[in-house]
mmCIF file of N, CA and C in Angstrom:
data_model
loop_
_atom_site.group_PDB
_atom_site.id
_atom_site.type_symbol
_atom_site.label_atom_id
_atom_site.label_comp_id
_atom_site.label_asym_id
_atom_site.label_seq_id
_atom_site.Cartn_x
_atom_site.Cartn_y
_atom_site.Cartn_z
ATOM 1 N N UNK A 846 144.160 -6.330 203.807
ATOM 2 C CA UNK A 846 144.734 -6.332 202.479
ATOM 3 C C UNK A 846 144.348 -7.634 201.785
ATOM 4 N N UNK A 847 143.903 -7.694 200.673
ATOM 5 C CA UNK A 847 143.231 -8.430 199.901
ATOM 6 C C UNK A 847 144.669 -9.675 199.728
ATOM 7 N N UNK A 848 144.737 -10.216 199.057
ATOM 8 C CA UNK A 848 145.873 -11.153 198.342
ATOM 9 C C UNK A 848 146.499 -11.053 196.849
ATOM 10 N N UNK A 849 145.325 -10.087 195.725
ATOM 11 C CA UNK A 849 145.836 -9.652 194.936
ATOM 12 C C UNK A 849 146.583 -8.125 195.312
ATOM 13 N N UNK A 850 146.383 -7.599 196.494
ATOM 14 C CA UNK A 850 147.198 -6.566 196.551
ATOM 15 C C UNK A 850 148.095 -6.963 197.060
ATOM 16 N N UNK A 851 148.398 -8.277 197.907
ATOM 17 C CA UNK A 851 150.101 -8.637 198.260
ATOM 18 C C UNK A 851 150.559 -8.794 196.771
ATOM 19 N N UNK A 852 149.993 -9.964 196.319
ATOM 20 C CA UNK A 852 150.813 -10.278 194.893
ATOM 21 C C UNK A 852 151.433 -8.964 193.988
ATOM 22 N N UNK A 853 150.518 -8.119 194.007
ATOM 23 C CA UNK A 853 150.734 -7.224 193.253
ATOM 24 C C UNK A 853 151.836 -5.816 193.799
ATOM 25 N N UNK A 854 151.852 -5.552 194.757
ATOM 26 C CA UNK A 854 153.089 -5.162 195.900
ATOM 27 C C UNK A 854 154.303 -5.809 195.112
ATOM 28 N N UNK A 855 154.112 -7.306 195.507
ATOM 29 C CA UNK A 855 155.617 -7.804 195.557
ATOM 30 C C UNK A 855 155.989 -7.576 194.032
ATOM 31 N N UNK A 856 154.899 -7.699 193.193
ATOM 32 C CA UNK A 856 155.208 -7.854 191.502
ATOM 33 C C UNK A 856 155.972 -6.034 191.286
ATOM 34 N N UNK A 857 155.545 -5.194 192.096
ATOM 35 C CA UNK A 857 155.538 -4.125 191.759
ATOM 36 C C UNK A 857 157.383 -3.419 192.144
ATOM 37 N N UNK A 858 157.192 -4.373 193.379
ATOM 38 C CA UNK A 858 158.915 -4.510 193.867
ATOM 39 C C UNK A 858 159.468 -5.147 193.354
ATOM 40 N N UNK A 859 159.518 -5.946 192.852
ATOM 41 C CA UNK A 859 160.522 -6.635 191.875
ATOM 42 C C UNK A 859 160.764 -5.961 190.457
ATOM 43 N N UNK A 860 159.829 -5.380 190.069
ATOM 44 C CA UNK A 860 160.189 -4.140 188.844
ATOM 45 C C UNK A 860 161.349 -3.283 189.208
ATOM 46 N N UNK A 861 160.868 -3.044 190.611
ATOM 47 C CA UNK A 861 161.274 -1.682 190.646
ATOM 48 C C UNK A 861 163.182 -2.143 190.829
ATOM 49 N N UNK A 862 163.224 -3.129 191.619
ATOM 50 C CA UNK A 862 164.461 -3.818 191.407
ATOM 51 C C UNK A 862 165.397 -3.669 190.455
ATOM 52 N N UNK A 863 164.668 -4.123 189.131
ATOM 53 C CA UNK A 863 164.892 -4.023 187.975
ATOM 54 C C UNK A 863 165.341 -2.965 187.370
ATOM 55 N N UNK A 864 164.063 -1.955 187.583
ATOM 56 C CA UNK A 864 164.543 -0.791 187.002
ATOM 57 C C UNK A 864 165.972 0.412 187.595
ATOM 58 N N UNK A 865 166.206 0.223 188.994
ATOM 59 C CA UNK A 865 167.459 0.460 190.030
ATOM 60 C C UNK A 865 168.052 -0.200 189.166
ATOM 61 N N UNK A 866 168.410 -1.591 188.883
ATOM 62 C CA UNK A 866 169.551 -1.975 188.379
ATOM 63 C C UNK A 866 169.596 -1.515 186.812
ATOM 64 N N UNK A 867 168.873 -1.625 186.387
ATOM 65 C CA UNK A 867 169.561 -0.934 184.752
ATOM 66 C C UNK A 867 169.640 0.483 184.925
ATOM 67 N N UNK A 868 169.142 1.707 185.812
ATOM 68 C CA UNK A 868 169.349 2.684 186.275
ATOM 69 C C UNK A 868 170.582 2.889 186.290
ATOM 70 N N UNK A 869 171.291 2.244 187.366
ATOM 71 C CA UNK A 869 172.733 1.978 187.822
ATOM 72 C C UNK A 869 173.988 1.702 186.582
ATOM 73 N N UNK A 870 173.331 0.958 185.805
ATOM 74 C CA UNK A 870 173.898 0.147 184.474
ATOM 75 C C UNK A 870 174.020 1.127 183.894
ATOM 76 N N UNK A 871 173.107 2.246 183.715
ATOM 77 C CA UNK A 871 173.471 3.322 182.540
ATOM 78 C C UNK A 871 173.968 4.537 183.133
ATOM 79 N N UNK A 872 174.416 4.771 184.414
ATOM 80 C CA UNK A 872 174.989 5.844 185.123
ATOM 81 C C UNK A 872 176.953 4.738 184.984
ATOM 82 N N UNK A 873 177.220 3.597 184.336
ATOM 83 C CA UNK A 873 178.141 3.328 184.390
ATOM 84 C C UNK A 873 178.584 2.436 185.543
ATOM 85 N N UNK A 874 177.961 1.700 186.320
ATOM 86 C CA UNK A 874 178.130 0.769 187.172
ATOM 87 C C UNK A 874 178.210 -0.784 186.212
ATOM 88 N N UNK A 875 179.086 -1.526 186.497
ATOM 89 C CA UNK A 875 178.968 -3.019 185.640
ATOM 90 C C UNK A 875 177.989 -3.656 186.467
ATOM 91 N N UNK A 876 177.662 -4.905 185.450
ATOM 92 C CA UNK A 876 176.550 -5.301 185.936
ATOM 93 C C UNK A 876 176.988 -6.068 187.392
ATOM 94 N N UNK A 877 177.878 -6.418 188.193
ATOM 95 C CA UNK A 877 177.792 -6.873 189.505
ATOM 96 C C UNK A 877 177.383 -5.784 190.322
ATOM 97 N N UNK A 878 178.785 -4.659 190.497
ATOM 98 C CA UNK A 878 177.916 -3.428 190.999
ATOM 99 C C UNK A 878 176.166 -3.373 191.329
ATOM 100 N N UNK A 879 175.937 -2.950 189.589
ATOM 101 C CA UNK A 879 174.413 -2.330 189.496
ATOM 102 C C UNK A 879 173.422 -3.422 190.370
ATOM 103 N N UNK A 880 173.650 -5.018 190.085
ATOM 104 C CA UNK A 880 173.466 -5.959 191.058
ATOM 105 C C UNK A 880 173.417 -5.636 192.861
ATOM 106 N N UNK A 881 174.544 -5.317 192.788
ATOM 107 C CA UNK A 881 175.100 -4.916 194.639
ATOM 108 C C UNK A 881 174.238 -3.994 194.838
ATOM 109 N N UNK A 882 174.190 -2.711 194.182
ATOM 110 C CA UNK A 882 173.908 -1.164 194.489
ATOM 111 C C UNK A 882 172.336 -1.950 194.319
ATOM 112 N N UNK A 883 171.574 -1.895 193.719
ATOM 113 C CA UNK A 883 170.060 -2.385 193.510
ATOM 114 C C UNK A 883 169.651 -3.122 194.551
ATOM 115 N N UNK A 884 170.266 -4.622 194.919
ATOM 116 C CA UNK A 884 169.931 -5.335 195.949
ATOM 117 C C UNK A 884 169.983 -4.394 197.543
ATOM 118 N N UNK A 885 171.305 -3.664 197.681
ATOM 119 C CA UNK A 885 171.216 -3.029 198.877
ATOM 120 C C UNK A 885 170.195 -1.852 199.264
ATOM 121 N N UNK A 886 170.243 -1.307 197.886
ATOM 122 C CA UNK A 886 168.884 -0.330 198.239
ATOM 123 C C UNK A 886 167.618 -0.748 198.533
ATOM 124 N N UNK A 887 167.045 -2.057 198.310
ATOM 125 C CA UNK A 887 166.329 -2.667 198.036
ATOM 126 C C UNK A 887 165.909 -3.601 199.606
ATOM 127 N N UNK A 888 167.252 -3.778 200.180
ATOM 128 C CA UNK A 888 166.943 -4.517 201.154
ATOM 129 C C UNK A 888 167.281 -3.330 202.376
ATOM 130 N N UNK A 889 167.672 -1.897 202.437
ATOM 131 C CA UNK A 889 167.105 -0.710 202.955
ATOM 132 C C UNK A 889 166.132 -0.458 203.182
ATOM 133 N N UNK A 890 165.316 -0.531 201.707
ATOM 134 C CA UNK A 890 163.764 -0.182 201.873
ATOM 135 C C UNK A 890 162.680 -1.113 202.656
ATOM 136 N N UNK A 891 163.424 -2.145 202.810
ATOM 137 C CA UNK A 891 162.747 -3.467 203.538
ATOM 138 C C UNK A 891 163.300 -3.082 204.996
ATOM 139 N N UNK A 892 163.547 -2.797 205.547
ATOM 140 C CA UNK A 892 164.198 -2.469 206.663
ATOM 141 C C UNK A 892 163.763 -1.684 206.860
ATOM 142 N N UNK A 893 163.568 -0.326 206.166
ATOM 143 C CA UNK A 893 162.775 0.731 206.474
ATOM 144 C C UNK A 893 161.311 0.741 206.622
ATOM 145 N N UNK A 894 160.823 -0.094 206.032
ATOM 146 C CA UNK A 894 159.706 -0.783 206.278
ATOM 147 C C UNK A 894 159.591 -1.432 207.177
ATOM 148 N N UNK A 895 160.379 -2.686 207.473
ATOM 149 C CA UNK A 895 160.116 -2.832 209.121
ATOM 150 C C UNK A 895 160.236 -2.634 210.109
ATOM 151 N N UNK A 896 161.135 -1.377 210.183
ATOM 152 C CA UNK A 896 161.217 -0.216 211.412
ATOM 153 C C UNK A 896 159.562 0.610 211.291
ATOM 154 N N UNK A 897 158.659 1.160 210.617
ATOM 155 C CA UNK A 897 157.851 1.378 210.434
ATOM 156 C C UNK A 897 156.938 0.693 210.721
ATOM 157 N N UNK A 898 156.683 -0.666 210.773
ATOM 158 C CA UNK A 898 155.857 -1.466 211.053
ATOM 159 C C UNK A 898 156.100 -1.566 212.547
ATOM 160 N N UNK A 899 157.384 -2.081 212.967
ATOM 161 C CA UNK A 899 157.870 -2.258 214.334
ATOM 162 C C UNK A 899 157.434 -0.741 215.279
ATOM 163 N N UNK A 900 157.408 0.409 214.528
ATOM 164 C CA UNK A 900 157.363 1.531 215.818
ATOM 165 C C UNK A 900 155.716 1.612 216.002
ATOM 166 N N UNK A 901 154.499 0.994 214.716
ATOM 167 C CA UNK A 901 153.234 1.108 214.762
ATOM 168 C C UNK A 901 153.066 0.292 215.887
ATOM 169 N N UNK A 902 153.732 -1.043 216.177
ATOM 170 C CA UNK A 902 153.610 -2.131 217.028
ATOM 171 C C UNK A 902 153.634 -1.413 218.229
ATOM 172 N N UNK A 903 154.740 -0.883 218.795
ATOM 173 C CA UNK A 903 154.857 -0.571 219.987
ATOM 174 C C UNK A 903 154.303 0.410 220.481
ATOM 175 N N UNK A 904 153.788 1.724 219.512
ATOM 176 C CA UNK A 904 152.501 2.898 220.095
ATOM 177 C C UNK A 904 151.506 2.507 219.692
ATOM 178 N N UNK A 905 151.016 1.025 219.652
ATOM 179 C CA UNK A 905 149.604 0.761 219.629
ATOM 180 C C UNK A 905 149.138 1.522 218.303
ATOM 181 N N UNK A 906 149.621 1.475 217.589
ATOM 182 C CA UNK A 906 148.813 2.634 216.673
ATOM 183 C C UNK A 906 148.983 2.097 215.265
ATOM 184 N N UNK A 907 148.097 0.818 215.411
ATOM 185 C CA UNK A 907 147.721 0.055 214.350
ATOM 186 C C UNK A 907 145.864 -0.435 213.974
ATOM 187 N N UNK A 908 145.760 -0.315 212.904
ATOM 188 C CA UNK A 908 144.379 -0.358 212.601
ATOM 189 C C UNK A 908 143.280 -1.395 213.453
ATOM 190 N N UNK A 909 143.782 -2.247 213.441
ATOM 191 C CA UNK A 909 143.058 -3.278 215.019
ATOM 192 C C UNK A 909 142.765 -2.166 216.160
ATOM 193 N N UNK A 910 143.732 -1.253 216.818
ATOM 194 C CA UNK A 910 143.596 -0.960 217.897
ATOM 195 C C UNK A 910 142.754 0.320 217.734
ATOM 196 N N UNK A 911 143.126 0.553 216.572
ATOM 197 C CA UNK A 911 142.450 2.158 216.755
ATOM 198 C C UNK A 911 140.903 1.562 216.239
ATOM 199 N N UNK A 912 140.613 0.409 215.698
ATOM 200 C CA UNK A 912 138.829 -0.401 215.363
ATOM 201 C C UNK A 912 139.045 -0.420 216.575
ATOM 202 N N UNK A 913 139.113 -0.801 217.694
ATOM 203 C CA UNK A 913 138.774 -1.505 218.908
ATOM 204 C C UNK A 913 138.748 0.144 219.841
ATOM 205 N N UNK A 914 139.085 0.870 219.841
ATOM 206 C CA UNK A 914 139.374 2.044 220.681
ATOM 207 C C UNK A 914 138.255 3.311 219.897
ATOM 208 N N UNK A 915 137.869 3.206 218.554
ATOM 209 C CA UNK A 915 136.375 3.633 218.203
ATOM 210 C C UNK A 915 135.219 2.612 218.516
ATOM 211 N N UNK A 916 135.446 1.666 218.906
ATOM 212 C CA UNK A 916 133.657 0.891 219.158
ATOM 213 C C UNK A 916 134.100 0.924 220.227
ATOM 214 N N UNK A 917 135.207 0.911 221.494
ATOM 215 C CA UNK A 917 134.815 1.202 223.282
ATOM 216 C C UNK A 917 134.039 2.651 222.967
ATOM 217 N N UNK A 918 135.022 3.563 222.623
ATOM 218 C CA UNK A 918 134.128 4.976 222.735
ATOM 219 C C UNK A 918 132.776 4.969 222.265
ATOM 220 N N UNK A 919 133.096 4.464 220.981
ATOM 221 C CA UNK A 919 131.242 4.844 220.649
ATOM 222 C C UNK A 919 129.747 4.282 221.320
ATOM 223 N N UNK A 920 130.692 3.001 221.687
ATOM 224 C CA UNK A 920 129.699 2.291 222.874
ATOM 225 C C UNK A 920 129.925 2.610 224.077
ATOM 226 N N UNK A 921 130.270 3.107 224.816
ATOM 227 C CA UNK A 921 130.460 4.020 226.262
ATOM 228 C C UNK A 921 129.349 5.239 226.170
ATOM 229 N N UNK A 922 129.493 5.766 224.624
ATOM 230 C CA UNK A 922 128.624 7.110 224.271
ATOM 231 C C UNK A 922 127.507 6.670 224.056
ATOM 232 N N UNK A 923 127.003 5.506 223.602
ATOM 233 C CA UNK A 923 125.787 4.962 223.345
ATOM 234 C C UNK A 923 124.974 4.474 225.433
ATOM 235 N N UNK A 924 126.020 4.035 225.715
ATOM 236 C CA UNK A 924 125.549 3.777 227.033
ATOM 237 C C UNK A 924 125.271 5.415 227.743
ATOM 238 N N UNK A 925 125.818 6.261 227.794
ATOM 239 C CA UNK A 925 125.811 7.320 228.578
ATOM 240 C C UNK A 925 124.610 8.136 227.987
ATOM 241 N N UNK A 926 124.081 8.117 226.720
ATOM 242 C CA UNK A 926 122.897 8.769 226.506
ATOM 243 C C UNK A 926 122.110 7.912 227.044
ATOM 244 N N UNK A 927 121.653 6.549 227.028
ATOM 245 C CA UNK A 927 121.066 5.707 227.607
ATOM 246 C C UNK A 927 120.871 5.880 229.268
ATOM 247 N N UNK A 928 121.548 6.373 229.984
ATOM 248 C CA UNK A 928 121.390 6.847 231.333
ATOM 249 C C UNK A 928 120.686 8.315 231.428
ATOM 250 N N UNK A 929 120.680 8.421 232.658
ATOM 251 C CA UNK A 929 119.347 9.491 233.251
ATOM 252 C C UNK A 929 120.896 10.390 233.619
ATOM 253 N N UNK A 930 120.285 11.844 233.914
ATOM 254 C CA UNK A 930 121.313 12.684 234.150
ATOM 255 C C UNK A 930 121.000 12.330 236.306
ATOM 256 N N UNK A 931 120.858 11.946 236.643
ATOM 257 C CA UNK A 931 121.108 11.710 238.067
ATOM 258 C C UNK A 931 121.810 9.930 238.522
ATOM 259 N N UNK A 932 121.817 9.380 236.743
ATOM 260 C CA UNK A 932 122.855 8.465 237.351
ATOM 261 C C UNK A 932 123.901 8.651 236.307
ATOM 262 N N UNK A 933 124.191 9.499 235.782
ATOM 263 C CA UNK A 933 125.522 10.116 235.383
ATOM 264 C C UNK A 933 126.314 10.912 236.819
ATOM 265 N N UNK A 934 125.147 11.662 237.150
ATOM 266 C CA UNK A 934 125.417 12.638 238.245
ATOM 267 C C UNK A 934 125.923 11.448 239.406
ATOM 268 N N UNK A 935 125.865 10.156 239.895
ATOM 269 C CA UNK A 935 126.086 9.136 240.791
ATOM 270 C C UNK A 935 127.398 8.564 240.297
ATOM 271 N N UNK A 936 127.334 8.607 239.290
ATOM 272 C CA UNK A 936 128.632 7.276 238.211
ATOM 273 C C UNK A 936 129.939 8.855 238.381
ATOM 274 N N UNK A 937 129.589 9.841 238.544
ATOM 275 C CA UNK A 937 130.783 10.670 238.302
ATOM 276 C C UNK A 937 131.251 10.770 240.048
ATOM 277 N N UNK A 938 130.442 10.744 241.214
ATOM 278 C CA UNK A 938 130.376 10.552 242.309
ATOM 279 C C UNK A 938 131.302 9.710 242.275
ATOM 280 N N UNK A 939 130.791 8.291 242.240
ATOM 281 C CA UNK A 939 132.004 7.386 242.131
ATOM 282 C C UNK A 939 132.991 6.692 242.295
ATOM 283 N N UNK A 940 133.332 8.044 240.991
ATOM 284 C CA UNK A 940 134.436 7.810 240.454
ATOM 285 C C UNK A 940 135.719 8.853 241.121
ATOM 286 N N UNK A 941 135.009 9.522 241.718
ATOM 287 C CA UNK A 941 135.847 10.622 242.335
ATOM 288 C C UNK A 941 136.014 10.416 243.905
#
């Protein structure tokens, strides 16, 4: 992720902040409320976000791993055409 797309994320969340709270304001919440109700939804979605981040962490199943788990394969496949079919036929020996 670039750095104008963080900046621009966070610029984009803080609108949206905004717009929850005058949302709130015109469904009849005073402005502490619309304050409360806005901030809590707000720090939900951040939470929900880092439960999301946290469950990518733990099944490996983040863009690093899955780059690193296409160049083993594709280079394993590059090596195995590179071999003769009687030392495939030895390497499966082996392995068994």
């Amino acid at each position: 992720m670039r750095r104008i797309d963080a900046i621009l994320i966070a610029l984009g969340i803080f609108f949206l902040g905004g717009v929850i709270y005058y949302v709130f304001q015109s469904i009849g919440f005073d402005a502490t409320q619309a304050g409360i109700w806005s901030q809590g939804l707000l720090v939900l979605g951040l939470m929900g976000w880092v439960l999301t981040y946290l469950f990518r962490v733990f099944t490996n199943n983040m863009t690093y791993h899955k780059q690193v788990k296409d160049y083993d394969d594709a280079f394993f496949a590059k090596q195995l055409e590179k071999m003769s079919p009687e030392e495939i036929e030895k390497l499966m020996e082996d392995n068994n």
